[in-house]
Coordinates of C-alpha atoms in Angstrom, one line a residue:
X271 CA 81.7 -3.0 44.3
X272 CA 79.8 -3.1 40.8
X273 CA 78.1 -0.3 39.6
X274 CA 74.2 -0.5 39.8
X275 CA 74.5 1.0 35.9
X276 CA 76.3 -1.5 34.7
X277 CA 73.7 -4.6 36.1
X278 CA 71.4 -3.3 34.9
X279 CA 72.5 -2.9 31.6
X280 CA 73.6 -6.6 31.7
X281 CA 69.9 -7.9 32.7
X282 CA 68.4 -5.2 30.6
X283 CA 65.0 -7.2 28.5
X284 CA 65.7 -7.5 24.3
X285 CA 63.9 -5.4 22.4
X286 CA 62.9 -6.3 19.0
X287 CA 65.5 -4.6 17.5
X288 CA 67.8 -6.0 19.2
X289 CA 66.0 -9.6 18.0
X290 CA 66.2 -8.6 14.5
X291 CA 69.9 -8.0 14.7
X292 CA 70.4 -10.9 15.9
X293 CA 68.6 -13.2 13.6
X294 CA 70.6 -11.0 10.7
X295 CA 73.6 -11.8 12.4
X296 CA 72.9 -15.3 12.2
X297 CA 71.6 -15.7 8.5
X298 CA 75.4 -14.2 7.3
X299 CA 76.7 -16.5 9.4
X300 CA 74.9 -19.7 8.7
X301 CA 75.5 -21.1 5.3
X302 CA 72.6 -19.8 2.8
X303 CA 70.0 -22.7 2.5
X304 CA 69.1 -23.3 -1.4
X305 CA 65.4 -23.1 -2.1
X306 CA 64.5 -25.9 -3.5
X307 CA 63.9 -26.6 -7.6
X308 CA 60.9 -26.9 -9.0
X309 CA 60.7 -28.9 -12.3
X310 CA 58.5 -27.7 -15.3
X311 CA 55.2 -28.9 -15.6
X312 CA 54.7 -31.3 -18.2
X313 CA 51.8 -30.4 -20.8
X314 CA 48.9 -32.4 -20.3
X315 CA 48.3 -35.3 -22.2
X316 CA 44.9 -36.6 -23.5
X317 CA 42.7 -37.9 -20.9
X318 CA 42.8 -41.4 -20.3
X319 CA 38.9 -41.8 -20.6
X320 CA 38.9 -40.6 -24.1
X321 CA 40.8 -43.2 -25.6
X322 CA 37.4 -45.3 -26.5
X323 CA 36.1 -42.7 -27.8
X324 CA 38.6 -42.3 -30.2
X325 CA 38.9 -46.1 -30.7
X326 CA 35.5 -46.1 -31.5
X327 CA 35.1 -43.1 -33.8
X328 CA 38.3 -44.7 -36.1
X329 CA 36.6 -48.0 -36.0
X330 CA 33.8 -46.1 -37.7
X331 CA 35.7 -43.9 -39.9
X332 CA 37.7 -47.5 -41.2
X333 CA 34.1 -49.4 -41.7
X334 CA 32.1 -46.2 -43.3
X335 CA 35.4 -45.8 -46.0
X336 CA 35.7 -49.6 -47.0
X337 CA 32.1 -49.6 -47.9
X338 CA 32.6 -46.6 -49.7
X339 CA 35.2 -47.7 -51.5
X340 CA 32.9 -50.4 -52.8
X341 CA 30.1 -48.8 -53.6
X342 CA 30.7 -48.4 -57.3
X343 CA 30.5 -51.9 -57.7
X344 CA 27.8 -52.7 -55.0
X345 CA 25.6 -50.1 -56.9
X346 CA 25.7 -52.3 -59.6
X347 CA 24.1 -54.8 -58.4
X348 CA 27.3 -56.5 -57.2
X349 CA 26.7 -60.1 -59.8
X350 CA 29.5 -61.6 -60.2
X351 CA 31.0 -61.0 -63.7
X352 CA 31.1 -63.6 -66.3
X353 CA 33.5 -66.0 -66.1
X354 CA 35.7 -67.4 -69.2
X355 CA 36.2 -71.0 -66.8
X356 CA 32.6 -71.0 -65.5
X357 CA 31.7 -74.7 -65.0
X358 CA 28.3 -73.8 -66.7
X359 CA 26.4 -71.7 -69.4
X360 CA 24.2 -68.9 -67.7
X361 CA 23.1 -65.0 -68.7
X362 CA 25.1 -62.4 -66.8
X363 CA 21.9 -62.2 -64.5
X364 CA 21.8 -65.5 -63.3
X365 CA 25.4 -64.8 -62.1
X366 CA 26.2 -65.2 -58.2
X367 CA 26.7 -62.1 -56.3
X368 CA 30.0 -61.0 -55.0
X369 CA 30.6 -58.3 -52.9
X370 CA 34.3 -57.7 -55.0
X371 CA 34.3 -58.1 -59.0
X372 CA 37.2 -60.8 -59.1
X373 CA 37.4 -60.9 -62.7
X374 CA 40.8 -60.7 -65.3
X375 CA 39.0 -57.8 -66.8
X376 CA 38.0 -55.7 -63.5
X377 CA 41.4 -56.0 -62.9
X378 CA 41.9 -52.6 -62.1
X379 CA 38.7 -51.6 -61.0
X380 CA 39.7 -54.2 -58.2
X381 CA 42.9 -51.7 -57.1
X382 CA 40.6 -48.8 -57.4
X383 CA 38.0 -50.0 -54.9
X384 CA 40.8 -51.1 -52.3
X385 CA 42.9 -47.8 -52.6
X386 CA 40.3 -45.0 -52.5
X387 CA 38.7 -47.5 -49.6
X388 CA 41.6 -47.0 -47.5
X389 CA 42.7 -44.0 -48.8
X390 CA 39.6 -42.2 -47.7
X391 CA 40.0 -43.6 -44.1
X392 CA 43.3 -42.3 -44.1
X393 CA 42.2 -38.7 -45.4
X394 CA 39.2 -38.5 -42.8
X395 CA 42.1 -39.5 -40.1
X396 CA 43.9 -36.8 -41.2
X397 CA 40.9 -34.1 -40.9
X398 CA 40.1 -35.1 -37.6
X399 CA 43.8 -35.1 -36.4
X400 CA 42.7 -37.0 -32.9
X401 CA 45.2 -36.5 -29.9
X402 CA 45.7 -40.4 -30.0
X403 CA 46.2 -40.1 -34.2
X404 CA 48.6 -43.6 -34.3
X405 CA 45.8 -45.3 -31.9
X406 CA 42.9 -44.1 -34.1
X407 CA 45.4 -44.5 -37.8
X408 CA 45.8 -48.4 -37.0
X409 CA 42.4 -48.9 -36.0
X410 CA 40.9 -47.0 -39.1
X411 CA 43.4 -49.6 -41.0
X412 CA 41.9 -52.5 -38.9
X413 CA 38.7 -51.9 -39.7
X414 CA 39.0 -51.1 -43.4
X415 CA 40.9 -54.4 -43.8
X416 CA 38.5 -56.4 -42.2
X417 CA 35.9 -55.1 -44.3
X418 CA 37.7 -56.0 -47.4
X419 CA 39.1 -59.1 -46.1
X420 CA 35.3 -60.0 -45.6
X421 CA 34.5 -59.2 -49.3
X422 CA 37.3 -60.9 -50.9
X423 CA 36.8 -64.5 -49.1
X424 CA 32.6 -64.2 -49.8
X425 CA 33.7 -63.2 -53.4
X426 CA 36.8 -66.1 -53.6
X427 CA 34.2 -68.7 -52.1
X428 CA 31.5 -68.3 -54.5
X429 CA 34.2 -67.7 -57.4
X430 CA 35.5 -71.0 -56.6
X431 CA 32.5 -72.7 -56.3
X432 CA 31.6 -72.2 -59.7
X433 CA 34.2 -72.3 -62.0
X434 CA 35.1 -75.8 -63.6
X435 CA 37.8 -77.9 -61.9
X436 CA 41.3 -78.0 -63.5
X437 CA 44.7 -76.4 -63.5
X438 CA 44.0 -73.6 -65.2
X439 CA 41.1 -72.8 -62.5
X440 CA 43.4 -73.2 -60.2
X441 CA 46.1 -71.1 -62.1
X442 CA 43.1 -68.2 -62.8
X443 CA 42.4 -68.0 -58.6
X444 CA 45.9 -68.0 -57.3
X445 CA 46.9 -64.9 -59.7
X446 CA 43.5 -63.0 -58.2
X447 CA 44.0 -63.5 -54.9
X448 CA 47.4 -62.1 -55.3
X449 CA 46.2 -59.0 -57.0
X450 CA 43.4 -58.9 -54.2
X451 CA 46.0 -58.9 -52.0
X452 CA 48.4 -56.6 -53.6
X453 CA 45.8 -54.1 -53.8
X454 CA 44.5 -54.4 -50.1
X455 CA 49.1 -53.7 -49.3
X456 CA 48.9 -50.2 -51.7
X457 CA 45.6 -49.5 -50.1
X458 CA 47.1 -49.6 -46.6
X459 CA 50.2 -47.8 -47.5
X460 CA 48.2 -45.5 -48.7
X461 CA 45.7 -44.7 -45.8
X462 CA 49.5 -44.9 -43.4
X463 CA 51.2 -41.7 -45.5
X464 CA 47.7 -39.7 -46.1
X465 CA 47.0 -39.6 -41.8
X466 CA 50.8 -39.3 -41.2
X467 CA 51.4 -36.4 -38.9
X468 CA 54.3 -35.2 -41.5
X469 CA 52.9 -33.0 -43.9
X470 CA 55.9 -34.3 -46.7
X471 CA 54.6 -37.7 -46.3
X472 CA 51.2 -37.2 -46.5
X473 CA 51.8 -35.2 -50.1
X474 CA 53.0 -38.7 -51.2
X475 CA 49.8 -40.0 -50.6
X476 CA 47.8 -38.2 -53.7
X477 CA 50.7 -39.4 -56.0
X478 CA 50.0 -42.7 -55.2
X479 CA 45.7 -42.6 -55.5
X480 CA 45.4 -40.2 -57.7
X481 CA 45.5 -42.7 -60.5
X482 CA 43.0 -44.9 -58.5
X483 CA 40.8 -42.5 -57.4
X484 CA 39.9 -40.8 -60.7
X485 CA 39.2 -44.9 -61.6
X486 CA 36.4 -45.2 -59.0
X487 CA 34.8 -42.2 -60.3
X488 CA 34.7 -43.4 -63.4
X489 CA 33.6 -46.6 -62.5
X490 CA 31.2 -45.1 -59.7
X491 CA 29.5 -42.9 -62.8
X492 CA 29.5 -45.9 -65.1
X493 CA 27.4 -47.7 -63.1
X494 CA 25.2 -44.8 -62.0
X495 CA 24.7 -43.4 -65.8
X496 CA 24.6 -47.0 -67.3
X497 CA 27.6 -48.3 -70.1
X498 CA 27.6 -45.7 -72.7
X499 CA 25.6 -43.6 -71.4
X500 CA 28.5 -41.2 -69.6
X501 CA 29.1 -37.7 -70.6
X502 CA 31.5 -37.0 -73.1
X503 CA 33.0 -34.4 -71.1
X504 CA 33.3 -36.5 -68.1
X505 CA 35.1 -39.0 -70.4
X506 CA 37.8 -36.4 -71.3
X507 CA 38.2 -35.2 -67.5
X508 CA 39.3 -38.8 -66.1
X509 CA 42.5 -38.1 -68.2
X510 CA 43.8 -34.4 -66.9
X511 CA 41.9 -34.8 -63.1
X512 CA 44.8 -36.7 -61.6
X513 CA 47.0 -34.0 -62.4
X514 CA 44.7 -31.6 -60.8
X515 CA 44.6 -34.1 -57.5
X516 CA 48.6 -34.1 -57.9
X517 CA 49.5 -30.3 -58.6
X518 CA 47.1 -29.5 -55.6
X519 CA 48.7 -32.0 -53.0
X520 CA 52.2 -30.4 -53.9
X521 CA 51.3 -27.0 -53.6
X522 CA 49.5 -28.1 -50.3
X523 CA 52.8 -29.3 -49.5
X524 CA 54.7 -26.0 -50.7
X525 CA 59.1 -26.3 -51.0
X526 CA 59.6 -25.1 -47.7
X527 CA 62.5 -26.9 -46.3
X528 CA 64.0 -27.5 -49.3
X529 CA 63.8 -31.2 -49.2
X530 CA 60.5 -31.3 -50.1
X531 CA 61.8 -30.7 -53.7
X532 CA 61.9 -34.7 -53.1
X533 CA 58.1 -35.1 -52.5
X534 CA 57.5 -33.2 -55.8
X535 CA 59.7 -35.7 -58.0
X536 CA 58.8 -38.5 -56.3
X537 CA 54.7 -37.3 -56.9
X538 CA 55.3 -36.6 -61.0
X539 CA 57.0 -39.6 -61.5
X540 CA 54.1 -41.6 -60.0
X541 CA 51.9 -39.5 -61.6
X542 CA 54.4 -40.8 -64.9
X543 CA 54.2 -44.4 -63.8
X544 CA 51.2 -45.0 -62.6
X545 CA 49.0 -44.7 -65.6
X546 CA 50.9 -47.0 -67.5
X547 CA 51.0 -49.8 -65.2
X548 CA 47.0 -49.7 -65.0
X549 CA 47.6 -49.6 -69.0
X550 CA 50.0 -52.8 -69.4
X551 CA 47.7 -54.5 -66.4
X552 CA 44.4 -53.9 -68.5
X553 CA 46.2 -54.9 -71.6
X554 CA 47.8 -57.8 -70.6
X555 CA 45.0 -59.1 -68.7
X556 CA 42.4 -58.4 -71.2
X557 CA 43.3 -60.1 -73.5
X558 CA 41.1 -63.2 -74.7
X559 CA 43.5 -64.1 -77.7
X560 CA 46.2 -64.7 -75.6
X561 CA 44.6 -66.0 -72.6
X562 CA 46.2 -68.6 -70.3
X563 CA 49.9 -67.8 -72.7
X564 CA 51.7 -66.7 -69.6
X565 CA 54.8 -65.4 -71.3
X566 CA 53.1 -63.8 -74.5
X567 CA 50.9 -62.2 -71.7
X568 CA 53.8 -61.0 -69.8
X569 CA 55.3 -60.1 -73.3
X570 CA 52.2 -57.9 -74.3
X571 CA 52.2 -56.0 -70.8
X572 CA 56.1 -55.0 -71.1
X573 CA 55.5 -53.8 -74.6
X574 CA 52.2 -51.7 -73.4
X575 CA 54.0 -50.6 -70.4
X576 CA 57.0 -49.2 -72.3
X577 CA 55.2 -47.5 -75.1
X578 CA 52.9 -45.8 -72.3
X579 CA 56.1 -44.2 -70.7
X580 CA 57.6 -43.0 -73.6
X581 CA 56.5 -39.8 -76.1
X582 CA 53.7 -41.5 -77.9
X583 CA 52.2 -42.4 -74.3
X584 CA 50.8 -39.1 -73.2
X585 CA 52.2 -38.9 -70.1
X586 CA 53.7 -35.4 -70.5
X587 CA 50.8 -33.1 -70.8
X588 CA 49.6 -34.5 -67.9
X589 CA 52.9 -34.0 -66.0
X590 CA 53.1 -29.9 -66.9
X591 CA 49.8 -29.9 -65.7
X592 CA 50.6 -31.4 -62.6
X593 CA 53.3 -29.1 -62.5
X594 CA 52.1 -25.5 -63.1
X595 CA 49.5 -25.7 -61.0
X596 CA 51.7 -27.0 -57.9
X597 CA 54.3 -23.8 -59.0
X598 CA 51.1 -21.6 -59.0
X599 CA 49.8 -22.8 -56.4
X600 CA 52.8 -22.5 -54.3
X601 CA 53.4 -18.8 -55.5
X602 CA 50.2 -17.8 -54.3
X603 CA 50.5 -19.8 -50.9
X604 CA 53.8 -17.7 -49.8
X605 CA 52.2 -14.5 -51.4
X606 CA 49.0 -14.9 -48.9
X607 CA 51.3 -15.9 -45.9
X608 CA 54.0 -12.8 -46.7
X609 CA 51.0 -10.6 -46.5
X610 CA 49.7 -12.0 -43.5
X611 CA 52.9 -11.4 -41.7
X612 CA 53.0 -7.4 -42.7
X613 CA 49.8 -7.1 -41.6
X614 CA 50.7 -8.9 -38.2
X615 CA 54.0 -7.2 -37.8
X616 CA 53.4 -3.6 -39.6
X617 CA 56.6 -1.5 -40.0
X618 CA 57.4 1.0 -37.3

């Protein structure tokens, strides 16, 4: 016979310690169940609906810095300059007008108004520094080239319109168009490295326009103050301002990693180079005794070009310039930055 104590003991209700025991029990024994992983979320990109606006605000930026890039001709009065082919006789105010100068002698007046064009797209790209900055770069470009693509076939028809028929015509437009063109390529090159996202590349920009730039000035003042009628002083500045532009871009761009040592030769030997190629160029094209005498042109513009690179050519001054004040300027830079960080991390 079973004891009563015992039944009851086996029909005895579970408490809730006796449930917790339990449910112990069975988590050791059951294998552990992995939680599972939760992946990182991504940073947020730029919103979708904002990508007109950016398309649109490049678009402007492109338009508003092709214009200015011809505004020290268009101030003029934008006639187009006498022609040494013309088919007719007529006064320099009876000329056509054209909204690009396409003349042997505005030769580099016509790379000055394309680069700083473009180039000022690019260095207002850069300022803004859009979330879509690719997007908004090649759409700057867009517009700035359809702006000057505009200019140069209005100019181009009416230049060939009116000069008189014959080879040499033909000659005298084929070898514009291709400096048009050339121009409009270092223009675009130009805007591409100044809105790069790299700060090395973007350095390389001002040693590529510097030589340009300072160009437009002068040309914007000429045609502001009237031929002769520019400053001395002014006169004397065009020569020692791109090596200010220069040796400010490379202390901008400081030495630190190392190979930015690269972006500082690479700047001084455009600043080197540059000038005399606009030299040889003006020489070589504007010339009237040798006109149409392709290889004593070609001749004239090697010997220009060389003399302008060597001691007699002036380039050196210029170079130290550049020079000191990218050193200086650099010395200062790490100075300012040392300082902030003591004053960020003070010594305990």
């Amino acid at each position: 016979m079973s004891d009563p104590h015992d039944q009851m003991g086996r029909h005895r209700p579970r408490t809730d310690a006796d449930l917790l025991a339990g449910s112990n029990e069975q988590q050791r024994s059951s294998p552990a169940v992995r939680a599972p992983r939760q992946r990182a979320p991504r940073p947020p990109g730029p919103p979708a609906h904002g990508a007109g606006r950016d398309v649109a605000v490049a678009l402007a930026i492109g338009f508003a810095a092709a214009l200015l890039g011809l505004a020290p001709w268009l101030i003029t009065g934008a006639r187009l300059p006498l022609q040494n082919l013309w088919g007719t006789q007529v006064m320099p105010a009876q000329m056509p007008l054209a909204l690009l100068p396409l003349n042997q002698y505005e030769s580099t007046t016509l790379v000055a108004l394309m680069v700083t064009g473009a180039a000022a797209a690019g260095f207002a790209v850069r300022c803004w520094s859009p979330a879509r900055r690719l997007l908004a770069t090649w759409c700057a470009a867009g517009a700035v080239a359809a702006v000057q693509v505009a200019a140069a076939t209005q100019s181009f028809i009416v230049l060939g319109g009116g000069l008189a028929p014959g080879q040499l015509s033909s000659l005298y437009l084929a070898g514009m168009l291709a400096g048009v063109a050339a121009a409009m390529a270092a223009g675009l090159v130009s805007l591409l490295l100044l809105a790069a996202r790299s700060t090395a590349l973007a350095a390389l920009g001002p040693g590529l326009v510097a030589v340009p730039v300072v160009s437009w000035l002068a040309a914007g003042v000429g045609g502001v103050a009237g031929v002769g009628s520019v400053p001395v002083v002014l006169i004397m500045l065009w020569r020692w301002l791109p090596a200010v532009l220069v040796g400010a871009a490379l202390a901008w761009c400081g030495l630190r990693p190392r190979i930015r040592a690269l972006v500082w030769m690479a700047d001084l030997a455009l600043l080197w180079v540059v000038p005399a190629i606009f030299s040889a160029v003006s020489s070589m094209l504007g010339t009237r005794v040798l006109a149409g005498d392709l290889p004593a042109m070609a001749a004239l513009g090697k010997q220009v070009f060389t003399a302008a690179l060597g001691p007699a050519g002036g380039a050196g001054p210029t170079i130290l310039l550049a020079l000191a004040i990218a050193v200086i300027g650099t010395v200062v830079r790490e100075q300012t930055r040392k300082n902030q960080t003591g004053k960020n991390h003070p010594p305990t």
